[in-house]
CSV table of C-alpha atoms in Angstrom, one decimal:
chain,number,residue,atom,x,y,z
A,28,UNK,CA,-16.7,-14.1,-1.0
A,29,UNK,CA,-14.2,-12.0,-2.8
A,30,UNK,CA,-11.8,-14.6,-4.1
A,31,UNK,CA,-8.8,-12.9,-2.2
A,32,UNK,CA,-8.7,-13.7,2.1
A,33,UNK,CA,-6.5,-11.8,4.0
A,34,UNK,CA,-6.2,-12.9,8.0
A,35,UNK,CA,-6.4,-11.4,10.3
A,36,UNK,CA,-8.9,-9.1,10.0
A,37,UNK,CA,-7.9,-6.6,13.0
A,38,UNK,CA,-4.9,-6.9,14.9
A,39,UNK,CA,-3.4,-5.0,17.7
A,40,UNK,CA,0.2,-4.9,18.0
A,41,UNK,CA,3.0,-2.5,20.3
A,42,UNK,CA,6.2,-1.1,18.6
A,43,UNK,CA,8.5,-3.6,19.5
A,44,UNK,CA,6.1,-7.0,18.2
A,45,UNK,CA,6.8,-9.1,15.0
A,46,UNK,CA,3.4,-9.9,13.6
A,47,UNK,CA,2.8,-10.9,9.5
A,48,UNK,CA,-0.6,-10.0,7.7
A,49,UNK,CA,-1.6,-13.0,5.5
A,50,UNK,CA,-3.2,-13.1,1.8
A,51,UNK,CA,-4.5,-16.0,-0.3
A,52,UNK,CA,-6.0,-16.0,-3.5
A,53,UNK,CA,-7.5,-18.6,-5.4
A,54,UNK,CA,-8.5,-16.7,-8.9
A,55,UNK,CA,-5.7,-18.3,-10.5
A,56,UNK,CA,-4.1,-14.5,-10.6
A,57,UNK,CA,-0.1,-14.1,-11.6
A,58,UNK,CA,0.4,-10.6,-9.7
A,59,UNK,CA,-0.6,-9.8,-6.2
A,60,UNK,CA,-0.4,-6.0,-4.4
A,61,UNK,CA,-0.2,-4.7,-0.9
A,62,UNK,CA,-1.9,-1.3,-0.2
A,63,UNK,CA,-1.8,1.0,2.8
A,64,UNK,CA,-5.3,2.8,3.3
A,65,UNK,CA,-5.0,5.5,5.6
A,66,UNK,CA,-8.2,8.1,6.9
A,67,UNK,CA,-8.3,10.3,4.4
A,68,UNK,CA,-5.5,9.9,2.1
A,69,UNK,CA,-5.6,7.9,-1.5
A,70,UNK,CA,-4.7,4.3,-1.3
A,71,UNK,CA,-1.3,4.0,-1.4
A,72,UNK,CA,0.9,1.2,-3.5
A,73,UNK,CA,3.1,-1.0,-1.3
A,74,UNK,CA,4.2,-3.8,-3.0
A,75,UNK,CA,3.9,-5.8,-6.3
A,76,UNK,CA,4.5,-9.6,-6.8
A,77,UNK,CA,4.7,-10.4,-10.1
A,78,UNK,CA,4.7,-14.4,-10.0
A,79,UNK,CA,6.3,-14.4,-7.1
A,80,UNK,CA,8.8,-12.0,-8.1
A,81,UNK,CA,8.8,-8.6,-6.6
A,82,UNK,CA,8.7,-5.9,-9.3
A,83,UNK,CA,7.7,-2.6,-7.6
A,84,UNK,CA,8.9,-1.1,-4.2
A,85,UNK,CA,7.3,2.0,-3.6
A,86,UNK,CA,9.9,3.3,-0.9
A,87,UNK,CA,8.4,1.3,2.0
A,88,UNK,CA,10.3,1.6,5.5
A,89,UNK,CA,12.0,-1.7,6.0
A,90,UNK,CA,10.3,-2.4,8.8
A,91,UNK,CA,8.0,-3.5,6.6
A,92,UNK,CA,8.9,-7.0,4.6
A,93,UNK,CA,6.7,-8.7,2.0
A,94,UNK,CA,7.6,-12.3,1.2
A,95,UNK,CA,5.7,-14.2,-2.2
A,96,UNK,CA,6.7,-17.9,-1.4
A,97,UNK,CA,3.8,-18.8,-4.3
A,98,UNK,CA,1.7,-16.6,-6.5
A,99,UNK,CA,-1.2,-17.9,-4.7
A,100,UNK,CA,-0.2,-16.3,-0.9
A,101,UNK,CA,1.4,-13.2,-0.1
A,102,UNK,CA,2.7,-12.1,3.4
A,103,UNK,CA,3.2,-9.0,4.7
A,104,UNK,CA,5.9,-9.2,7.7
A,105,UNK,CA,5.9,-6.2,10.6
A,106,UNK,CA,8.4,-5.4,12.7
A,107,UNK,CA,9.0,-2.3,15.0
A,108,UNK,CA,6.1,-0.5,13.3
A,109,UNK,CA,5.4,3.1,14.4
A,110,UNK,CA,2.1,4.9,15.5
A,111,UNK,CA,1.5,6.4,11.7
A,112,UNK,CA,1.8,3.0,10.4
A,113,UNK,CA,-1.8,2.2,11.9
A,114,UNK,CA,-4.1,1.5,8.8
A,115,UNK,CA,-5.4,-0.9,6.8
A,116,UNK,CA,-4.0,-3.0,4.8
A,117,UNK,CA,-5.4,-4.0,1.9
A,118,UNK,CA,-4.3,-6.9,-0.6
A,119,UNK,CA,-5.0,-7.3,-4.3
A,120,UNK,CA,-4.4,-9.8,-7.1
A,121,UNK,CA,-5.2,-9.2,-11.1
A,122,UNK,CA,-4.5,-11.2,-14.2
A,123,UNK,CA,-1.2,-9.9,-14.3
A,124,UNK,CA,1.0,-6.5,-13.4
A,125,UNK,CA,0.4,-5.0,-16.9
A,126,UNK,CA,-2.5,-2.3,-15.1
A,127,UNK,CA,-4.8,-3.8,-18.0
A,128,UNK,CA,-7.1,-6.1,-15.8
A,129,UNK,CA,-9.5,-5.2,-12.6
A,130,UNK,CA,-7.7,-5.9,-9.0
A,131,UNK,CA,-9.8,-7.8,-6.8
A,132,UNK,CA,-9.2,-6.9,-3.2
A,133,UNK,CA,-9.6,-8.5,0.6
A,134,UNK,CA,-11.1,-6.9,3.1
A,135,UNK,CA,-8.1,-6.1,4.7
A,136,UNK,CA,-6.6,-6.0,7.9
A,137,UNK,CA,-6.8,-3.5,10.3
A,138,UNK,CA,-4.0,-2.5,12.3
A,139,UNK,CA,-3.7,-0.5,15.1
A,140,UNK,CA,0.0,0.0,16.8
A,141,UNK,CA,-0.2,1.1,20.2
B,7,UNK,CA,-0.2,15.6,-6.8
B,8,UNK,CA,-2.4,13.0,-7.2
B,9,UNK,CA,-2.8,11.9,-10.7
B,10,UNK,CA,-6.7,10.7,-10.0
B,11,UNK,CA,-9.1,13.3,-7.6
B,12,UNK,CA,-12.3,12.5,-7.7
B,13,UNK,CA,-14.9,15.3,-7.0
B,14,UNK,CA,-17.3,15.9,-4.7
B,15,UNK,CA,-15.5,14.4,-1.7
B,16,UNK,CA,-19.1,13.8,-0.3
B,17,UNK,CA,-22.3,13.3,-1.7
B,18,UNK,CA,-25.7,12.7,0.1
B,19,UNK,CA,-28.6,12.4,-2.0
B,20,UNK,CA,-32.5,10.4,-1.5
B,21,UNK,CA,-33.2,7.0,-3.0
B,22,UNK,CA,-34.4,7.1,-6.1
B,23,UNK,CA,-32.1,10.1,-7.5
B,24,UNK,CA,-29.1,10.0,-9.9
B,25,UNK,CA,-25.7,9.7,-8.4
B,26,UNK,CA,-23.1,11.5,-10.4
B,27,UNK,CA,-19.4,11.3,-9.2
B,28,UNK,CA,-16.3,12.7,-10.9
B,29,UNK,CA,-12.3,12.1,-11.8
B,30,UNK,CA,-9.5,13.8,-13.5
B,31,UNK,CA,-6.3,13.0,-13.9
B,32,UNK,CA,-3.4,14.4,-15.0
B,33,UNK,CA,-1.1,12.7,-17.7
B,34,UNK,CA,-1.8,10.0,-20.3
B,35,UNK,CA,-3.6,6.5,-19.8
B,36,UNK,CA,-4.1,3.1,-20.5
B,37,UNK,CA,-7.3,3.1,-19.0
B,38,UNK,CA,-9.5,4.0,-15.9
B,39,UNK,CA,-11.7,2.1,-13.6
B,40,UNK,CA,-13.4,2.9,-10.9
B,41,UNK,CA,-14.0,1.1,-7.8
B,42,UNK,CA,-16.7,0.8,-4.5
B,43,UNK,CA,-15.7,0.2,-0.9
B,44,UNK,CA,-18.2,-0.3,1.6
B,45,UNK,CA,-17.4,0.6,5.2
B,46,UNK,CA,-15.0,-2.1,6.5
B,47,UNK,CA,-14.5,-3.8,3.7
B,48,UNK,CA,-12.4,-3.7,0.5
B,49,UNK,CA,-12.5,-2.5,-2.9
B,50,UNK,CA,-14.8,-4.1,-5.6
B,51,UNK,CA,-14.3,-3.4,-9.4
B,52,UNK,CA,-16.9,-1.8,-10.8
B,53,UNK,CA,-15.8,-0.5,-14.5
B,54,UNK,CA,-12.8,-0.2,-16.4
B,55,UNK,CA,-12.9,2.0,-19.2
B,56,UNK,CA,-10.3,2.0,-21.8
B,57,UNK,CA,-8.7,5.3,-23.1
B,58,UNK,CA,-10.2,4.7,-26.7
B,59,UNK,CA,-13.8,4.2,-25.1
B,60,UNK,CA,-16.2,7.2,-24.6
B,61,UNK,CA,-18.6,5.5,-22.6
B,62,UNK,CA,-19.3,2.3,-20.8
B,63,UNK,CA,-22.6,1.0,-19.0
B,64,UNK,CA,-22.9,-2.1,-16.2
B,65,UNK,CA,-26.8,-2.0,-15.2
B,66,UNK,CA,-27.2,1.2,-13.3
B,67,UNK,CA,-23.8,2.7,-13.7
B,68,UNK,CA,-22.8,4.4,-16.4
B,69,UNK,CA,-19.1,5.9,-17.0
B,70,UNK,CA,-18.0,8.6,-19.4
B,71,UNK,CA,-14.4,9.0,-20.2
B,72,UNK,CA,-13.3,12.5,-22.0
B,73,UNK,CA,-9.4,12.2,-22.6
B,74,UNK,CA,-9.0,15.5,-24.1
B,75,UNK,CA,-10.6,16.9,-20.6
B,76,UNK,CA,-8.4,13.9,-18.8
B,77,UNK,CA,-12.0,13.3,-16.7
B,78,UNK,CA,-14.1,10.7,-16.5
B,79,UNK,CA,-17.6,10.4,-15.0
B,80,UNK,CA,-19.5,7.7,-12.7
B,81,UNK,CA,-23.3,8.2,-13.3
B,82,UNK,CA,-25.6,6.0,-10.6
B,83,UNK,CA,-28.8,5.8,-11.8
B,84,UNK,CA,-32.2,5.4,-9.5
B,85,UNK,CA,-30.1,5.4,-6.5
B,86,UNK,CA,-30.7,2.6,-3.3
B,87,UNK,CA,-29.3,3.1,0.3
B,88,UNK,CA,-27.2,-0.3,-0.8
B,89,UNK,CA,-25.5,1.9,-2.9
B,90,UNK,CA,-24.0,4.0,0.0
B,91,UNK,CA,-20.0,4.0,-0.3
B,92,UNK,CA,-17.0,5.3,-0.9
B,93,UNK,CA,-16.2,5.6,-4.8
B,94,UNK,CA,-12.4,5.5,-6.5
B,95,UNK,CA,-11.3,5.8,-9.6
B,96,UNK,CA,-8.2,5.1,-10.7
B,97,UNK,CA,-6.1,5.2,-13.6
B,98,UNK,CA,-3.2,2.9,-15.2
B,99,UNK,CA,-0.5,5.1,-17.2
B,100,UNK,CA,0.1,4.9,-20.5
B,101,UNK,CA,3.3,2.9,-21.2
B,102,UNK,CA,4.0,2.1,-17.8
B,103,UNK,CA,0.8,0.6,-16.7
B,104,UNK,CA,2.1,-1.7,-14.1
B,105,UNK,CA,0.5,0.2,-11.3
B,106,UNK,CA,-3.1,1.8,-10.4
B,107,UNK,CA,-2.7,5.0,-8.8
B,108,UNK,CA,-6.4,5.5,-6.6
B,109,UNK,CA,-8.1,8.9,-5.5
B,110,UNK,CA,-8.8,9.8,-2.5
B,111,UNK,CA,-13.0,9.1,-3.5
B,112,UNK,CA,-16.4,10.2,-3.4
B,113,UNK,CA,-18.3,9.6,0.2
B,114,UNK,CA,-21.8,8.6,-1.3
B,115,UNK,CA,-24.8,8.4,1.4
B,116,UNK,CA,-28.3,7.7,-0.4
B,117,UNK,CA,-30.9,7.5,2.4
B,118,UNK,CA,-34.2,6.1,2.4
């Protein structure tokens, strides 16, 4: 049990779905991340929610859309995805955005788009 | 370029040996932690090491941080096959520390 869920753990999806990727935390955490973890290539910074506020955009493609309704959950909204955007996606929460504290991840979910 | 590469990209060694992983970077930081992910899962903290520390220890692991050589080491000690993983560090700038930027990690396989 990591502290941080994400759901669902694998999903399929063609070009043209709408699908959302899911986080909760319950660590009592004020900043939550999305990653993209591709083969062989560094984690890469998506998103950062800063409670609930969005305070980093790393140039994502809008067809990806992150939404922070609380600074417990954290969605990650798909639409129109492309072939390169299979990966997994990983979400994190910390203390706060100040790069001070440990990030404690999910296990992700792993998407394929076909 | 990355600001954190770790180094080897692969390591297989026997149970029982000393694991020794390492990371530069290239401009100032807050600090530096490294991180485990076994296959299919995510990343767990494992150290974070702050830019005025030399050296940190958590049970078997021991971490070395040398800012003048902007590298830092991950030492394993007395290796298991539970330790098999992929190892990131990953470093937090220095005054704008709002984001980790990862490596692309060590491959470690200890087998039994």
């Amino acid at each position: 049990e990591t502290g941080v869920t994400q759901t669902p753990r694998h999903l399929v999806m063609g070009m043209t779905n709408k699908k959302s990727l899911k986080c909760e935390q319950h660590l009592g955490h004020n900043a939550m991340y999305w990653y993209k973890q591709s083969a062989k290539k560094p984690l890469e910074l998506m998103f950062v929610y800063s409670l609930e506020e969005r305070v980093e955009n790393n140039s994502v493609p809008s067809r990806f859309s992150p939404e922070c309704p609380n600074s417990s959950h954290l969605f990650l909204h798909l639409h129109t995805l492309q072939p390169e955007d299979s990966a997994l996606y990983l979400c994190a929460s910390s203390l706060d955005v100040q790069g001070t504290q440990p990030q404690h991840f999910g296990d992700g979910t792993r998407l394929s788009i076909l | 370029s990355q600001q954190g590469e770790e180094d080897p990209q692969a390591l297989s060694i026997q149970e029982g040996e000393n694991a020794t992983m390492n990371c530069s970077y290239k401009t100032s930081i807050n600090n530096l932690q490294w991180y485990r992910q076994n296959s299919g899962r995510g990343l767990v903290h494992l150290i974070l090491i702050r830019s005025n520390e030399r050296e940190k220890h958590s049970g078997r692991l021991r971490v070395t941080l040398d800012t003048s050589k902007k590298s830092s080491s991950l030492l394993i000690t007395a290796s298991r096959a539970a330790d098999t993983a992929s190892y990131f560090c990953a470093t937090a700038l220095s005054g704008s520390a709002r984001q980790l930027t990862f490596g692309s990690g060590t491959q470690l396989t200890v087998l039994p």
